[in-house]
Short mmCIF file of C-alpha atoms and ligand atoms in Angstrom, two decimals:
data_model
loop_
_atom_site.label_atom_id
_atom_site.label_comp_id
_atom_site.label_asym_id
_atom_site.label_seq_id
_atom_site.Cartn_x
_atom_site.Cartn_y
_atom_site.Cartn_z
CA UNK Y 1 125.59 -64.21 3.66
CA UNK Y 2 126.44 -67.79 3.29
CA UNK Y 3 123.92 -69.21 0.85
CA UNK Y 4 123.91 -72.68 2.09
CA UNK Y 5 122.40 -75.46 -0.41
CA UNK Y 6 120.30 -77.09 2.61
CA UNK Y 7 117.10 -78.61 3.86
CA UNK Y 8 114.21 -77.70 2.47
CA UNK Y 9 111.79 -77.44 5.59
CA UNK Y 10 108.48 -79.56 4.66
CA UNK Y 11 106.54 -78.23 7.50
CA UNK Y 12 105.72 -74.65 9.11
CA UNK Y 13 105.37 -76.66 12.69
CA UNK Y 14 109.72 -77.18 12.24
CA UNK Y 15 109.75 -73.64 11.26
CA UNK Y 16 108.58 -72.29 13.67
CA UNK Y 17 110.38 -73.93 15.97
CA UNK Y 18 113.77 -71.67 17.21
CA UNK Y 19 116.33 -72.09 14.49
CA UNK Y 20 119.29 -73.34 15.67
CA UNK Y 21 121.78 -73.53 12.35
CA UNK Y 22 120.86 -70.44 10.74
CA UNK Y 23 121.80 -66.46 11.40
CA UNK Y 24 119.34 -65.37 13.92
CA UNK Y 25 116.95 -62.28 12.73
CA UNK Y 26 119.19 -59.41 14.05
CA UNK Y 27 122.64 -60.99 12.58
CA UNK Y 28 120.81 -60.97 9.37
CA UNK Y 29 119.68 -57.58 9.45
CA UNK Y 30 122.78 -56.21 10.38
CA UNK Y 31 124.55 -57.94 7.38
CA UNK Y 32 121.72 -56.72 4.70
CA UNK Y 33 122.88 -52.90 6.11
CA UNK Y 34 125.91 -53.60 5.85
CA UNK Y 35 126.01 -54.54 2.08
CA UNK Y 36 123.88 -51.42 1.83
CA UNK Y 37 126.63 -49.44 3.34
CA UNK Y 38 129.24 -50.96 0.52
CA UNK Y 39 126.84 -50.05 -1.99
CA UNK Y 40 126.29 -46.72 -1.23
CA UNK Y 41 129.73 -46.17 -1.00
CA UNK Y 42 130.38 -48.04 -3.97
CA UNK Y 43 132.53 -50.63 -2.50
CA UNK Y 44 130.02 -53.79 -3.29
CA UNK Y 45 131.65 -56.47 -3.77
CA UNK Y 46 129.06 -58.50 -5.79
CA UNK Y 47 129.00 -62.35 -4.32
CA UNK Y 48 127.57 -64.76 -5.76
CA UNK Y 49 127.08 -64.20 -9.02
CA UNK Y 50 128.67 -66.84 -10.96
CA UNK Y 51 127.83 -69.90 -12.70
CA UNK Y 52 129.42 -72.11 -10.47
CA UNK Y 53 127.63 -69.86 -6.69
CA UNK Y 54 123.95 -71.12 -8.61
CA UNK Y 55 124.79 -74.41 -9.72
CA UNK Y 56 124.98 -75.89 -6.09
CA UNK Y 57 121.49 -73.98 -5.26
CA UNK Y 58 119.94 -76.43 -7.46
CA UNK Y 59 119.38 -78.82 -5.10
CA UNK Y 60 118.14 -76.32 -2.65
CA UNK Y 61 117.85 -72.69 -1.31
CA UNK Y 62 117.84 -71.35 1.84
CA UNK Y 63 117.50 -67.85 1.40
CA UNK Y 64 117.96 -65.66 4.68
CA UNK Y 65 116.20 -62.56 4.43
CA UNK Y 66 112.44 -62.24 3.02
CA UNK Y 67 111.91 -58.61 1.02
CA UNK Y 68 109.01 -57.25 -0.11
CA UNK Y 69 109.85 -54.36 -2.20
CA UNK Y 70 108.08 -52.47 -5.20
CA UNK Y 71 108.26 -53.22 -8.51
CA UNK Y 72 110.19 -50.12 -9.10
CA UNK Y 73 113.24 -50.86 -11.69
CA UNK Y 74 115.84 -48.57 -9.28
CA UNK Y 75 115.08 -50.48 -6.15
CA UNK Y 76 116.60 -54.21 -7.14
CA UNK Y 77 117.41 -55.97 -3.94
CA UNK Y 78 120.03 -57.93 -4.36
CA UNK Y 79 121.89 -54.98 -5.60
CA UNK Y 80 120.81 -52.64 -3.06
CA UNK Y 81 121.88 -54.82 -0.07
CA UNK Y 82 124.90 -56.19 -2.21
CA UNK Y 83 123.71 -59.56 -1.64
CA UNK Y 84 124.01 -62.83 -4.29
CA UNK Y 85 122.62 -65.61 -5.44
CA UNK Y 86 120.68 -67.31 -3.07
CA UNK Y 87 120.65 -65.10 0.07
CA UNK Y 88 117.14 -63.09 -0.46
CA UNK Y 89 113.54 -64.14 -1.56
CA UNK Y 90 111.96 -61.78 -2.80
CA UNK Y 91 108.41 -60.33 -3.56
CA UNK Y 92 108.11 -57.60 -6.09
CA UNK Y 93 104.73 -55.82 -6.61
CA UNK Y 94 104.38 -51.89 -7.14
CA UNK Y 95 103.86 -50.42 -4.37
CA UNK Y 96 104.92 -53.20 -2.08
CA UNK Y 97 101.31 -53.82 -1.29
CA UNK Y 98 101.03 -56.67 1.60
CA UNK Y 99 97.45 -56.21 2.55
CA UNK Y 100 93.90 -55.87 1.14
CA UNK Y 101 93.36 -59.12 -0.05
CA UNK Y 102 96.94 -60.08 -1.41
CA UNK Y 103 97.22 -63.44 -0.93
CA UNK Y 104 99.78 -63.94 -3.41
CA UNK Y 105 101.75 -61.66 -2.06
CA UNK Y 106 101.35 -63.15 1.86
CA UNK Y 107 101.31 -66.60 0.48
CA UNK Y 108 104.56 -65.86 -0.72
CA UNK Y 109 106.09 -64.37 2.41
CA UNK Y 110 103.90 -67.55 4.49
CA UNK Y 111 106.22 -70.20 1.66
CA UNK Y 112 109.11 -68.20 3.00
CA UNK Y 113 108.87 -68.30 6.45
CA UNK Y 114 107.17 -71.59 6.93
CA UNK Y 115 108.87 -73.89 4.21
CA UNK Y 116 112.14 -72.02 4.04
CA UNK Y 117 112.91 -71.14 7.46
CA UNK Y 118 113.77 -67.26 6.95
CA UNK Y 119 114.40 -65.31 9.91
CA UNK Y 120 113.84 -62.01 8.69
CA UNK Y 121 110.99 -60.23 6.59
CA UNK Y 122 111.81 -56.45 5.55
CA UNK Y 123 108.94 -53.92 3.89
CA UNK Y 124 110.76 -52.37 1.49
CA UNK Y 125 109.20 -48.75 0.44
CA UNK Y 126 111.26 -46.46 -1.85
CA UNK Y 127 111.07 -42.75 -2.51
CA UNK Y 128 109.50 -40.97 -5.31
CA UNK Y 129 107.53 -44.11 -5.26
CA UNK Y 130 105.08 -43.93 -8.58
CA UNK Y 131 102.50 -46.25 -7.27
CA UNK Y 132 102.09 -44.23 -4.10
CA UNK Y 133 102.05 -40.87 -6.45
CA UNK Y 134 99.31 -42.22 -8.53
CA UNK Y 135 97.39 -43.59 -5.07
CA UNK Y 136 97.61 -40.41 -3.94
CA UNK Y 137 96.33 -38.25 -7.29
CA UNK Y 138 93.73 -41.31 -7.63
CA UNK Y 139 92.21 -40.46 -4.92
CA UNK Y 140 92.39 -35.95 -4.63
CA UNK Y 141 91.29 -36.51 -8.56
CA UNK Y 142 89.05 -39.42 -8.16
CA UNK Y 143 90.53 -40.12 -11.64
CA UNK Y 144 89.34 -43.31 -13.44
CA UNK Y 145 92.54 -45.95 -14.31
CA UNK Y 146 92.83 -48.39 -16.50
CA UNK Y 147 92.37 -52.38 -16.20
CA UNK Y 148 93.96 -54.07 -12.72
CA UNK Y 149 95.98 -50.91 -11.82
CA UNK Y 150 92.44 -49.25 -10.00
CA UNK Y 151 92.78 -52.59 -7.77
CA UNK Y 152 96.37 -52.07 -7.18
CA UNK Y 153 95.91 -48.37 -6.29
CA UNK Y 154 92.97 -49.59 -4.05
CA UNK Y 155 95.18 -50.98 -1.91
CA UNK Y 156 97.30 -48.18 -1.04
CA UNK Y 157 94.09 -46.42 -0.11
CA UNK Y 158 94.46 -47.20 4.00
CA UNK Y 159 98.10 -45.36 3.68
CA UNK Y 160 96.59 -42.77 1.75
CA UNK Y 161 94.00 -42.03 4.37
CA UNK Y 162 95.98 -42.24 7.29
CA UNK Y 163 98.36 -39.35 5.96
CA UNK Y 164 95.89 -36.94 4.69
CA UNK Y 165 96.35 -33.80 6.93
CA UNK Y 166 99.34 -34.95 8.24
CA UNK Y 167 102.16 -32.22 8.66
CA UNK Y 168 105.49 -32.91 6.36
CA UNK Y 169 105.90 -34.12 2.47
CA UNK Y 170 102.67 -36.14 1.81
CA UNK Y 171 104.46 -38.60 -0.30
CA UNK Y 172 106.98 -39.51 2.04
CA UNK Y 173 104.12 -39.75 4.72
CA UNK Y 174 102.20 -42.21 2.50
CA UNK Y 175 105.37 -44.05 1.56
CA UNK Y 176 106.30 -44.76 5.11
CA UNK Y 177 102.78 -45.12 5.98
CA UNK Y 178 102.57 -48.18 3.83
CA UNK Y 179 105.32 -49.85 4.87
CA UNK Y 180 104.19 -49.36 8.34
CA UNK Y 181 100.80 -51.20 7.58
CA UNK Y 182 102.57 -53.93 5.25
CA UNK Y 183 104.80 -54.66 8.96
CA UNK Y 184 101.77 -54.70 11.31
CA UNK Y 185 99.77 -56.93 8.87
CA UNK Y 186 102.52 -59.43 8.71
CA UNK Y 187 103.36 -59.20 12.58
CA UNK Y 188 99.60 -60.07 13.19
CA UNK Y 189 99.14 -62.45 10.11
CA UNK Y 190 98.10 -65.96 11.43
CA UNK Y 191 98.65 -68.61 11.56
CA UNK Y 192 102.21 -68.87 9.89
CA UNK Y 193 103.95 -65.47 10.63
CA UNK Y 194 102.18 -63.90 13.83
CA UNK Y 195 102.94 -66.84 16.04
CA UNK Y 196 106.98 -67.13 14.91
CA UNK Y 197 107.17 -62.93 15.47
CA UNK Y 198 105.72 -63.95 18.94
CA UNK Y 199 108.05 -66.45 19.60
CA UNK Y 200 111.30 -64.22 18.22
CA UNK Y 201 111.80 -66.83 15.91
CA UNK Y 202 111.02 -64.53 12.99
CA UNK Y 203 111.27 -60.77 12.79
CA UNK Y 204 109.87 -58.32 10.44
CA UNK Y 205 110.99 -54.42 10.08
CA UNK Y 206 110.20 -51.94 7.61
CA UNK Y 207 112.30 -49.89 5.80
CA UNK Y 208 112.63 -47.24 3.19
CA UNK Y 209 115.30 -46.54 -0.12
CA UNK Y 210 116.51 -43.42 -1.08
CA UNK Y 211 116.74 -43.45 -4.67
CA UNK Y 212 118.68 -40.24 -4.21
CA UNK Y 213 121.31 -41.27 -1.32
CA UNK Y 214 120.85 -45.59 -2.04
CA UNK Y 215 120.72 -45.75 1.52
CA UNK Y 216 118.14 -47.76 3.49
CA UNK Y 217 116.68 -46.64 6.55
CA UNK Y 218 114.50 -48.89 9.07
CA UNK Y 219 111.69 -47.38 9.32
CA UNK Y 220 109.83 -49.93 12.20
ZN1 ZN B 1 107.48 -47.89 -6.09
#
């Protein structure tokens, strides 16, 4: 992707207006599966990674994809998607937890999408995901955890619930289940992101890593 120093949108009423010099949603997508193709092939080819590809973002970004991945140290994004400086905002949190009261988190994807202009928002879930696995134990063992990582399990509570008694690996269940809640509550989150998804300006999907394979799979 073209990471294109450029206007920095002051309003989410421009945004969410169609975009007419950017990649549309779908061209996007297709180039972020792409770059995972490379990399699990091992043919990245690592763009934008030099001194001189971040000096020119200084006067402005204009990332095209929004991710909102976990934590996780194996799941990086830009490496993933072989992807560089510039092309991806993204928001890290274990678990990739968009609801229950995350406003950072949706703040952060609302900044993207209304003051950046991004097209595209992917969930990003990963396998053997260890804030799912403890979500999961947390609540069979109704164990007691330490400090803020109870709240943070909390939140994966709806995926846990939805799975339970579901046929097929309970993990994997739960993992996918959560990315397919993170998508809905974006799709439906007013009044920045619901309204663009209506109007195709802006399109989110959900997706899942294999830390085994590095392959990404849409999921939604
Ligand atoms: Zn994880």
């Amino acid at each position: 992707m073209a990471a294109v120093p450029a206007l920095f949108r002051s309003s989410a009423t421009e945004a969410a207006s169609p975009s007419s010099d950017g990649p549309s949603a779908d061209e996007v997508l297709r180039q972020l599966l792409e770059g995972n193709q490379r990399f699990m092939k091992g043919e990245t080819t690592g763009p934008r990674r030099k001194p001189e590809d971040f000096r020119p973002l200084a006067a402005g970004q204009r990332p095209e994809a929004i991710i909102v991945g976990c934590a996780d140290s194996r799941v990086p994004p830009e490496l993933i998607f072989d992807q560089g400086v510039g092309d991806l905002f993204i928001v890290r949190v274990a678990g990739n937890v968009v609801g229950g009261g995350g406003a950072l988190v949706k703040g952060s994807i609302e900044y993207g999408v209304a003051e950046l202009g991004v097209p595209l928002v992917m969930v990003l879930g990963h396998s053997e995901c260890g804030a799912i696995k403890a979500a999961i134990k947390h609540m069979d063992d109704r164990d007691a955890l330490p400090g803020a990582i109870a709240e943070l399990v909390n939140r994966l509570r709806p995926a846990v619930a939805k799975t339970k008694g579901m046929p097929g690996d309970r993990l994997d269940n739960t993992i996918r289940a959560n990315v397919t809640l993170g998508v809905e509550t974006l799709r439906t989150l007013r009044p920045v992101l619901a309204p663009a998804v209506a109007g195709g300006r802006v399109r989110v999907v959900g997706a899942v890593y294999d830390l085994r394979t590095g392959g990404v799979v849409l999921t939604t």
